[in-house]
Coordinates of C-alpha atoms and ligand atoms in Angstrom, one line a residue:
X1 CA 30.2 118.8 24.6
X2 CA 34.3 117.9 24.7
X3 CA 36.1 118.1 21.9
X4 CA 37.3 115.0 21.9
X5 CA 38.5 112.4 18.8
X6 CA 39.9 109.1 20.5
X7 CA 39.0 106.4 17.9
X8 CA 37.9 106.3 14.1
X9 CA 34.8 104.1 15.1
X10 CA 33.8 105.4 18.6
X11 CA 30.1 106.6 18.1
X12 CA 29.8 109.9 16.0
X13 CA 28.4 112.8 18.3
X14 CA 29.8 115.7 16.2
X15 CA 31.0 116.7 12.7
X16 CA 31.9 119.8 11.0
X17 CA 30.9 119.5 7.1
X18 CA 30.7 122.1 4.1
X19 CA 28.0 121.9 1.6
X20 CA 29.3 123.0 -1.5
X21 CA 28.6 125.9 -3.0
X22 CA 29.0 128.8 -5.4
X23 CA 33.0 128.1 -5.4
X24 CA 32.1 124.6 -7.6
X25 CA 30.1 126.9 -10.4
X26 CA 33.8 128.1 -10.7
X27 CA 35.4 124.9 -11.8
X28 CA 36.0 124.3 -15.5
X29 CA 37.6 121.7 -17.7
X30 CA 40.7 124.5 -17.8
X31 CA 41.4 124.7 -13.9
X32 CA 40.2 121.7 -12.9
X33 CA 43.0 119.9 -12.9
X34 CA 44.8 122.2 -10.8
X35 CA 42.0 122.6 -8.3
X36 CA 42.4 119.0 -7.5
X37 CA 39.3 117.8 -9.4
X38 CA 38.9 114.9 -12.7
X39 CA 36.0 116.6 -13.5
X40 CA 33.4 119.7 -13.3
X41 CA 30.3 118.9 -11.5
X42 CA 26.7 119.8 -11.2
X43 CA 26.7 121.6 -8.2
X44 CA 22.5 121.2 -7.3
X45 CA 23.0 117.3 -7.8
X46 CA 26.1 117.7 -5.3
X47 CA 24.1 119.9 -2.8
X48 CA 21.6 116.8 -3.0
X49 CA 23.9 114.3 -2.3
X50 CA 25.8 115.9 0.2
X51 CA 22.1 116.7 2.4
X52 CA 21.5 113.4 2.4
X53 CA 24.9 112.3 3.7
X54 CA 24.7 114.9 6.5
X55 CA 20.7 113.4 6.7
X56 CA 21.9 110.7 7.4
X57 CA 24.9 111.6 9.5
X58 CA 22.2 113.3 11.9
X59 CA 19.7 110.0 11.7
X60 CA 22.4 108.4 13.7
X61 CA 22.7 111.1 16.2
X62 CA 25.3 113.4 15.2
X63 CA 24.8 117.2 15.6
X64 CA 26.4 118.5 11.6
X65 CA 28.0 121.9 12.3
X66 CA 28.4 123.9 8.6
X67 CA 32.0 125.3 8.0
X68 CA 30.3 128.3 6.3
X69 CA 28.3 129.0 9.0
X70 CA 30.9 128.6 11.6
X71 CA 33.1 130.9 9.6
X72 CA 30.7 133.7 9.4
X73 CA 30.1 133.4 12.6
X74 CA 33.6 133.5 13.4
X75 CA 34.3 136.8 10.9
X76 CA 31.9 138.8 13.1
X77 CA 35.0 139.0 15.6
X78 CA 36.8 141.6 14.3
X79 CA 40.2 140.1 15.4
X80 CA 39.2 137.1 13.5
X81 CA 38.0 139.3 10.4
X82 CA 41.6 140.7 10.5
X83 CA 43.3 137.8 10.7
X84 CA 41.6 136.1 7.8
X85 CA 41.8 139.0 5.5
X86 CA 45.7 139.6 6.2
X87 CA 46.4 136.3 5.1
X88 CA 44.2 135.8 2.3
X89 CA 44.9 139.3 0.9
X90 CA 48.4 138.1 0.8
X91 CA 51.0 141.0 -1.0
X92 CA 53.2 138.0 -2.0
X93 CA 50.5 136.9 -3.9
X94 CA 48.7 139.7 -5.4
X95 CA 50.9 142.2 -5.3
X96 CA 50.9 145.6 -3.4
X97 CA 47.7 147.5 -5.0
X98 CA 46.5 143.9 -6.1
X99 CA 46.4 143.2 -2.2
X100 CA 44.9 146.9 -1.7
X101 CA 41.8 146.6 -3.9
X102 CA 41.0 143.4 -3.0
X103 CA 41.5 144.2 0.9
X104 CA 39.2 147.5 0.9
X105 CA 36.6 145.0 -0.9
X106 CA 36.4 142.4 1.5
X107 CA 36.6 145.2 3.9
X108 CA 33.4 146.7 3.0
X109 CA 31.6 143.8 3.4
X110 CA 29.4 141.8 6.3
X111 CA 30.8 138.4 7.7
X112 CA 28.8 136.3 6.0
X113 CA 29.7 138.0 3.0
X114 CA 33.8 137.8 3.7
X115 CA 33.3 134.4 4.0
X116 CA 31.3 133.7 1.0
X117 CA 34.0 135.5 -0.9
X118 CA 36.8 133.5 0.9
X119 CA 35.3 130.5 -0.2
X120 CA 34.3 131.3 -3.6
X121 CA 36.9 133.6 -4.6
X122 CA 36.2 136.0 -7.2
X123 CA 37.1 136.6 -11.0
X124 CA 38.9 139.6 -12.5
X125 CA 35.8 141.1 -14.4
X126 CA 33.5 140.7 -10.9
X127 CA 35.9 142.5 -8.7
X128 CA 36.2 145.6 -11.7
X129 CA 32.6 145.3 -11.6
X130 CA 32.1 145.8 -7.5
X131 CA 35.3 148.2 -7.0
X132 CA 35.9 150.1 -10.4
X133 CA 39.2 149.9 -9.7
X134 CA 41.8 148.0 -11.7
X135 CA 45.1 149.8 -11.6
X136 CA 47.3 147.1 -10.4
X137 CA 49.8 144.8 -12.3
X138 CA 48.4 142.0 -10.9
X139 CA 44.7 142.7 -12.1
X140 CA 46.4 144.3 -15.3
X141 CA 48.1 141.3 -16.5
X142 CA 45.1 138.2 -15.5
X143 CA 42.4 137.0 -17.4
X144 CA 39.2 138.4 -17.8
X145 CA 37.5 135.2 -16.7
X146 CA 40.7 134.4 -14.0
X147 CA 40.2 133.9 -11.0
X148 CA 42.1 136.8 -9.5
X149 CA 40.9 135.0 -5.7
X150 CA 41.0 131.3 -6.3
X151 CA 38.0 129.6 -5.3
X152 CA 38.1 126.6 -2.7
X153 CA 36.3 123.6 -4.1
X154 CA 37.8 121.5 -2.0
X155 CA 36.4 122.7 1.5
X156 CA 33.6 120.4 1.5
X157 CA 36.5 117.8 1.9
X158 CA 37.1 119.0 5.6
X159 CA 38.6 116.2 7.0
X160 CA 41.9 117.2 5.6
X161 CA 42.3 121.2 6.3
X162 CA 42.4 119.9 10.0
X163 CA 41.9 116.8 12.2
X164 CA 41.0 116.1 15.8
X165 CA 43.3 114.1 17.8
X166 CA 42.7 113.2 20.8
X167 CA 41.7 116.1 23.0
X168 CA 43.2 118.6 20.5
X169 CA 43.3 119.9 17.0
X170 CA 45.5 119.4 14.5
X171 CA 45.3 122.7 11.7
X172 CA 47.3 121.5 8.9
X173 CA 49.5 123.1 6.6
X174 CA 48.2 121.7 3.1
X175 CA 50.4 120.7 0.5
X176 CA 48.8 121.8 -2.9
X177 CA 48.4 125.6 -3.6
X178 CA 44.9 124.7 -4.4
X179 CA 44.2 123.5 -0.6
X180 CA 46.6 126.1 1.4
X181 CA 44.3 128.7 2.0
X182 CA 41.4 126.5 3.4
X183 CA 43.8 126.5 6.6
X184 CA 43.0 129.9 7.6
X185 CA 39.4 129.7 7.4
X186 CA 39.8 126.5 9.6
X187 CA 42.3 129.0 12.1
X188 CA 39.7 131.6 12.2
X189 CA 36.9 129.3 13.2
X190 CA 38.8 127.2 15.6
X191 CA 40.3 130.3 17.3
X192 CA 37.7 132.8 17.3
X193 CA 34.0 130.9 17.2
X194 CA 31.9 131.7 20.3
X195 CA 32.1 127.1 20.3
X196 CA 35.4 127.0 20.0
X197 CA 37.3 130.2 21.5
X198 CA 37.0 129.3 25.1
X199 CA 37.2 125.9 25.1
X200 CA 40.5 124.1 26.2
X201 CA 41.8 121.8 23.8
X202 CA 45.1 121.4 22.3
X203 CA 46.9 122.3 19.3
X204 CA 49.4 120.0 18.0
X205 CA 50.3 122.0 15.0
X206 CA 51.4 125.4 14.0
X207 CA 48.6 125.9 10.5
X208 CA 50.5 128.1 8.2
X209 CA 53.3 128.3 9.8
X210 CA 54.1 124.7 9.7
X211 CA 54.7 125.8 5.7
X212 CA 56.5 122.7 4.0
X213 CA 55.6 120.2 6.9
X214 CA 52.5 119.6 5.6
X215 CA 49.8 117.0 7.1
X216 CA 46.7 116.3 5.9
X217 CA 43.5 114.8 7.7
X218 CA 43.0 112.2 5.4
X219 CA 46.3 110.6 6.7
X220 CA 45.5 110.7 9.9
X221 CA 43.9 108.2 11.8
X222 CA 43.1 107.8 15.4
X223 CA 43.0 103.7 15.1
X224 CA 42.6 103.3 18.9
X225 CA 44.7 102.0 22.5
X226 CA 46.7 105.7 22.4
X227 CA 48.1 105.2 18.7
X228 CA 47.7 106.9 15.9
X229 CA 48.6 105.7 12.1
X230 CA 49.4 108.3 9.5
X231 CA 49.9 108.3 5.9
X232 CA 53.9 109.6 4.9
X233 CA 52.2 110.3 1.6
X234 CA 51.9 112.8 -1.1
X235 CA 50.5 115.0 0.9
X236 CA 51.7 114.5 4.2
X237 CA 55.4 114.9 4.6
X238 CA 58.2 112.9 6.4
X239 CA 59.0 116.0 8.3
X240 CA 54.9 116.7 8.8
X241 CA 54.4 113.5 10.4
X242 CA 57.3 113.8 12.8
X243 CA 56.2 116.6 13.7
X244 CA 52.9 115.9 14.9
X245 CA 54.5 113.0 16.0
X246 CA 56.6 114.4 18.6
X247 CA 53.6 116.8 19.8
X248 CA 51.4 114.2 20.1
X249 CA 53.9 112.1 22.4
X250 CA 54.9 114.7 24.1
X251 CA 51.6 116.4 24.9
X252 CA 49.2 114.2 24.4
X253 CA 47.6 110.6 25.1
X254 CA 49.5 109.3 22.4
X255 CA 51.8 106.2 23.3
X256 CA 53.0 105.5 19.3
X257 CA 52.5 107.3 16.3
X258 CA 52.9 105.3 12.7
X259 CA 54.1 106.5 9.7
X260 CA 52.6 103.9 6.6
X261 CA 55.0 104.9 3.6
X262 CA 52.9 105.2 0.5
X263 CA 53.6 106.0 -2.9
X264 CA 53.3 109.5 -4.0
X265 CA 50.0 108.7 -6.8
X266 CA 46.8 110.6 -6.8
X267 CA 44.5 107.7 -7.0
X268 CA 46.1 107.1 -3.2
X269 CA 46.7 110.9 -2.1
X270 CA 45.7 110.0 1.6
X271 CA 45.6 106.7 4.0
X272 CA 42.4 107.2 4.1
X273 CA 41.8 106.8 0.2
X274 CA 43.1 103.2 0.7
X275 CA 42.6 101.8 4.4
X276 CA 39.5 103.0 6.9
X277 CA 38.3 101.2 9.9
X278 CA 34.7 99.6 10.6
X279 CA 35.2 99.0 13.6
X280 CA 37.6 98.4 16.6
X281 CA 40.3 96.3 15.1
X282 CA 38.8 95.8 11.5
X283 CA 40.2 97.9 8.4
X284 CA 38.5 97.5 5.2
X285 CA 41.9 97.5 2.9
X286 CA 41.9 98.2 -0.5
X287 CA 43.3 95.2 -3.3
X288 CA 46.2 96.7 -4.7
X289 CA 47.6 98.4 -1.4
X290 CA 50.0 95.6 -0.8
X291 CA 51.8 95.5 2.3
X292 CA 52.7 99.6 3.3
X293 CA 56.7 99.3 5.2
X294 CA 56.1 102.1 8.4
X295 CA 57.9 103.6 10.9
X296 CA 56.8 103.8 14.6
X297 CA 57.6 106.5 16.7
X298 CA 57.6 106.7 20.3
X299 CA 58.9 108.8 23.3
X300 CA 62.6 109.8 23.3
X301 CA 64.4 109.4 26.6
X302 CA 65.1 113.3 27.2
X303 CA 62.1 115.5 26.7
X304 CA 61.1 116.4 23.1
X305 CA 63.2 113.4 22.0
X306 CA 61.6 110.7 19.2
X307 CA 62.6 107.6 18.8
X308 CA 61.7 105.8 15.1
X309 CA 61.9 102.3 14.2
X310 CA 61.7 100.7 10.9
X311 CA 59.2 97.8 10.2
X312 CA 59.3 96.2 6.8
X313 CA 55.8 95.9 4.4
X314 CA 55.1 92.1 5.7
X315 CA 54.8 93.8 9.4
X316 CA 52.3 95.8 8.2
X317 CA 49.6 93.7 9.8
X318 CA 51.1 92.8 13.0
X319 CA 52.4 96.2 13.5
X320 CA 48.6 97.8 13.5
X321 CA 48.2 94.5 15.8
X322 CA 50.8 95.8 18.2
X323 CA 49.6 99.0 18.1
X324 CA 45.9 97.8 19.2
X325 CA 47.1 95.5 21.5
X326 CA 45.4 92.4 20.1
X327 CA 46.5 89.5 18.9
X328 CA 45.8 90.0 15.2
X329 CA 43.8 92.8 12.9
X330 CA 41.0 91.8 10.8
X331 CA 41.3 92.9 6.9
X332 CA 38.8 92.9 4.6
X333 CA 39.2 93.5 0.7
X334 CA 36.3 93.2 -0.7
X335 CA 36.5 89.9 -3.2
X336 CA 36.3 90.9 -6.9
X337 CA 39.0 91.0 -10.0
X338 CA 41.5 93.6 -10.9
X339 CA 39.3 95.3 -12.9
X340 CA 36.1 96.2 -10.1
X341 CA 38.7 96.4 -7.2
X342 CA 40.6 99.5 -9.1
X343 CA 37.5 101.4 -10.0
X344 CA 35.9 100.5 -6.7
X345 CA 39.0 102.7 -5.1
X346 CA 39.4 105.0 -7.4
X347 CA 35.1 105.6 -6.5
X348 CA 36.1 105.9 -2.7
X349 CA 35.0 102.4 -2.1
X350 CA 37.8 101.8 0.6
X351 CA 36.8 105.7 2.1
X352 CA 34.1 105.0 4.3
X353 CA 32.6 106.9 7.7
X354 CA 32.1 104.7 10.7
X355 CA 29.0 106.0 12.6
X356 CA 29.9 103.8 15.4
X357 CA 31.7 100.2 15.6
X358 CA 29.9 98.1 12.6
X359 CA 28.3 101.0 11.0
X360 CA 29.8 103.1 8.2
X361 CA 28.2 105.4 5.7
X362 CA 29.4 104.5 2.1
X363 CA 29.1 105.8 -1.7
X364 CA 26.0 103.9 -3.0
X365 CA 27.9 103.2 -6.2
X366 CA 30.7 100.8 -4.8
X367 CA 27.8 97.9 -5.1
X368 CA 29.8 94.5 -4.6
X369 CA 32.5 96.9 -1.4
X370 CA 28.9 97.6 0.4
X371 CA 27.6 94.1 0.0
X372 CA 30.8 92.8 0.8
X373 CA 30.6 94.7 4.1
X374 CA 27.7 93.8 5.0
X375 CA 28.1 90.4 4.4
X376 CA 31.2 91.0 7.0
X377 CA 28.7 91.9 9.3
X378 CA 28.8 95.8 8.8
X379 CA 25.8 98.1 8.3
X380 CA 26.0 100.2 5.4
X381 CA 24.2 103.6 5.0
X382 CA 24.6 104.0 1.4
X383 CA 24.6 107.9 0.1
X384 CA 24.7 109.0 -3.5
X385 CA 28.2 110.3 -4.7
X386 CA 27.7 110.5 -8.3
X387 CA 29.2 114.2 -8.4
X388 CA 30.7 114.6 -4.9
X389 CA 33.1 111.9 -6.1
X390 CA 34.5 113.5 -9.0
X391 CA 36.9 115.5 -6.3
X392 CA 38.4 112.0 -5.5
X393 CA 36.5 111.8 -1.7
X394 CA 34.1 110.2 0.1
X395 CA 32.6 109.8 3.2
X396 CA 35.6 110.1 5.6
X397 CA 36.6 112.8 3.2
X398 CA 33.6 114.9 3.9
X399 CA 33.5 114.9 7.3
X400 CA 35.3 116.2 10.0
X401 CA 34.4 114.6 13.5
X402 CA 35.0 116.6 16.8
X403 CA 33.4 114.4 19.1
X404 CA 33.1 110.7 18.9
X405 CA 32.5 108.4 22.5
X406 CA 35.2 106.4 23.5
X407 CA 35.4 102.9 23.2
Ligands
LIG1 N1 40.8 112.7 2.9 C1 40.7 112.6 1.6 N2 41.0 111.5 1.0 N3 40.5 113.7 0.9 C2 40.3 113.8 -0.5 C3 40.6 115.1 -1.0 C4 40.4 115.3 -2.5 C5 40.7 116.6 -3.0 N4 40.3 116.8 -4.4 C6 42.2 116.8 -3.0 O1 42.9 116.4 -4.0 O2 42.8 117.2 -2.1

């Protein structure tokens, strides 16, 4: 199969998911906050809920690739075993014997097991307990119950750690410290996985070492006819989107890439939090969005050049039409009051997965957004996302396509 992302509603042929794991049974009402979540969750209900969304992912054709497996499987290359533990055990971070402990652990342990730790992390008192060592001033001065390697809760979110475009890969630089390490893990796979390793696609970023340029998949959105709409948001930088921007133009399909300025609130971290497609010129919009002011980019005259131009908010509309090349976009906001339409997004109503034009997969719980849709002539696959929702994501969220058909 080609790697190969062209549209958000092209039919879904591959996706690469995580099903959460041990790393949620680390979350507590303490470091929840800063590990992106409003809330613990019960991590068997979320292991439920997330087999039936890849169920039904798989129902409608698509092969589900698991990032955990993907990254053990890439960890058995020793240059990819290297790479992830030089930048995960991190002296910057964890000091010089901190690092050195912590190293000759993950060391002395098989792939699958690296990345079960990489993904879990591990607490003070468990890494005492497997390396009876603790002379460090790192180790000295945490927490019994601290998570001397954080955990990453939000993996199963792997639309954002990195995004296909195109015929090529974009591995983002995240902007939380709670997110940043997931982009190594995502490095490792896509460089060194027997799939992926010999395979020619392109790169459009740099990973880490695009450092405060930060994009994140859930502003990115392949809408269609060689453009590409991205969320300048508060995760996604000004200088991030350019970026990928001028790689796209330059080295890619890509005829325009828009920037959608968005206001820097966690309800609304990505584009895709706020504005998905159902199908090829249909975006299901949330209420309170309003009209988003952008900036298009296109081709510079001399090579590597960009050129930007402002739109204001009430082109909003007609700019996604001019991008699509049709004479106007269908919206739909689902009809209810203030009240329904803010918990509806704040639920991931607006966040859905297109399996193909008219079909999207959907949180069960956004009752009168699903009946709305299908009343629009979309087919809903509901899914339950009583807990997987309580890391603010849904469907697009949790998925990270690397093959859809074109339209
Ligand atoms: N594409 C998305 N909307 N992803 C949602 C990610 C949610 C995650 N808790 C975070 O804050 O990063």
């Amino acid at each position: 199969m080609t790697f190969r992302v062209a549209s958000e509603v092209g039919k879904l042929r591959q996706v690469i998911v995580h099903r959460p794991g041990r790393e949620m049974d680390r979350l507590t009402p303490t470091n929840k906050d800063e590990l992106l979540f409003d809330d613990v969750l019960w991590t068997q209900q979320a292991q439920a809920e997330h087999d039936v969304f890849t169920a039904a992912m798989r129902d409608e054709g698509a092969e589900v690739l698991y990032l955990r497996e993907l990254l053990a499987e890439a960890l058995e290359i020793p240059e990819a075993r290297h790479y992830v533990s030089d930048e995960t055990f991190e002296e910057r971070w964890y000091g010089v014997t901190g690092t050195q402990i912590m190293r000759e652990y993950a060391d002395s342990l098989s792939a699958a097991d690296l990345a079960e730790l990489v993904i879990a992390g591990v607490t003070k008192t468990e890494l005492i307990e497997l390396t009876g060592k603790l002379d460090s001033a790192y180790l000295a001065r945490a927490e019994n119950d601290f998570m001397v390697l954080r955990c990453l809760p939000n993996h199963f979110f792997t639309r954002d750690p990195s995004c296909w475009i195109f015929d090529g890969v974009s591995i983002n630089s995240m902007q939380k410290v709670a997110r940043m390490r997931e982009t190594i893990n995502l490095e490792a796979i896509y460089r060194w996985h027997p799939m992926f390793r010999n395979e020619g696609f392109k790169k459009w970023s740099g990973g880490l070492a695009d450092r405060a340029a930060t994009v994140e998949g859930g502003d990115v959105e392949v809408i269609g006819n060689g453009a590409v709409a991205i969320g300048i948001s508060e995760r996604t930088t000004a200088a991030g989107f350019e970026r990928l921007a001028r790689s796209l133009l330059w080295n890619s399909e890509a005829t325009r890439v828009i920037g959608f300025l968005m206001k820097e609130e966690r309800a609304q971290m990505h584009l895709d939090t706020v504005m998905t497609m159902v199908n090829e010129n249909t975006f299901l919009k949330y209420k309170h969005l309003g009209m988003l002011p952008s900036v298009t980019v296109t081709k510079g005259s001399r090579p590597g050049d960009i050129e930007v131009a402002n739109a204001p908010g009430e082109d909003m509309h007609k700019v996604l039409a001019d991008a699509l090349d049709v004479p106007e976009v269908r919206i739909l906001t689902t009809p209810e009051d203030d009240f329904a339409a803010e918990r509806g997004q704040w639920n991931d109503a607006c966040n859905v997965l297109a399996i193909e034009p008219n079909v999207v997969v959907a949180y069960d719980r956004n009752v009168e957004a699903n009946a709305y849709l299908e009343s629009e002539g979309v087919r809903v696959i509901p899914v339950p996302g009583a807990e997987l929702g309580r890391g603010r994501g849904g469907p697009r969220c949790m998925s990270c396509p690397t093959v859809r058909d074109d339209i």
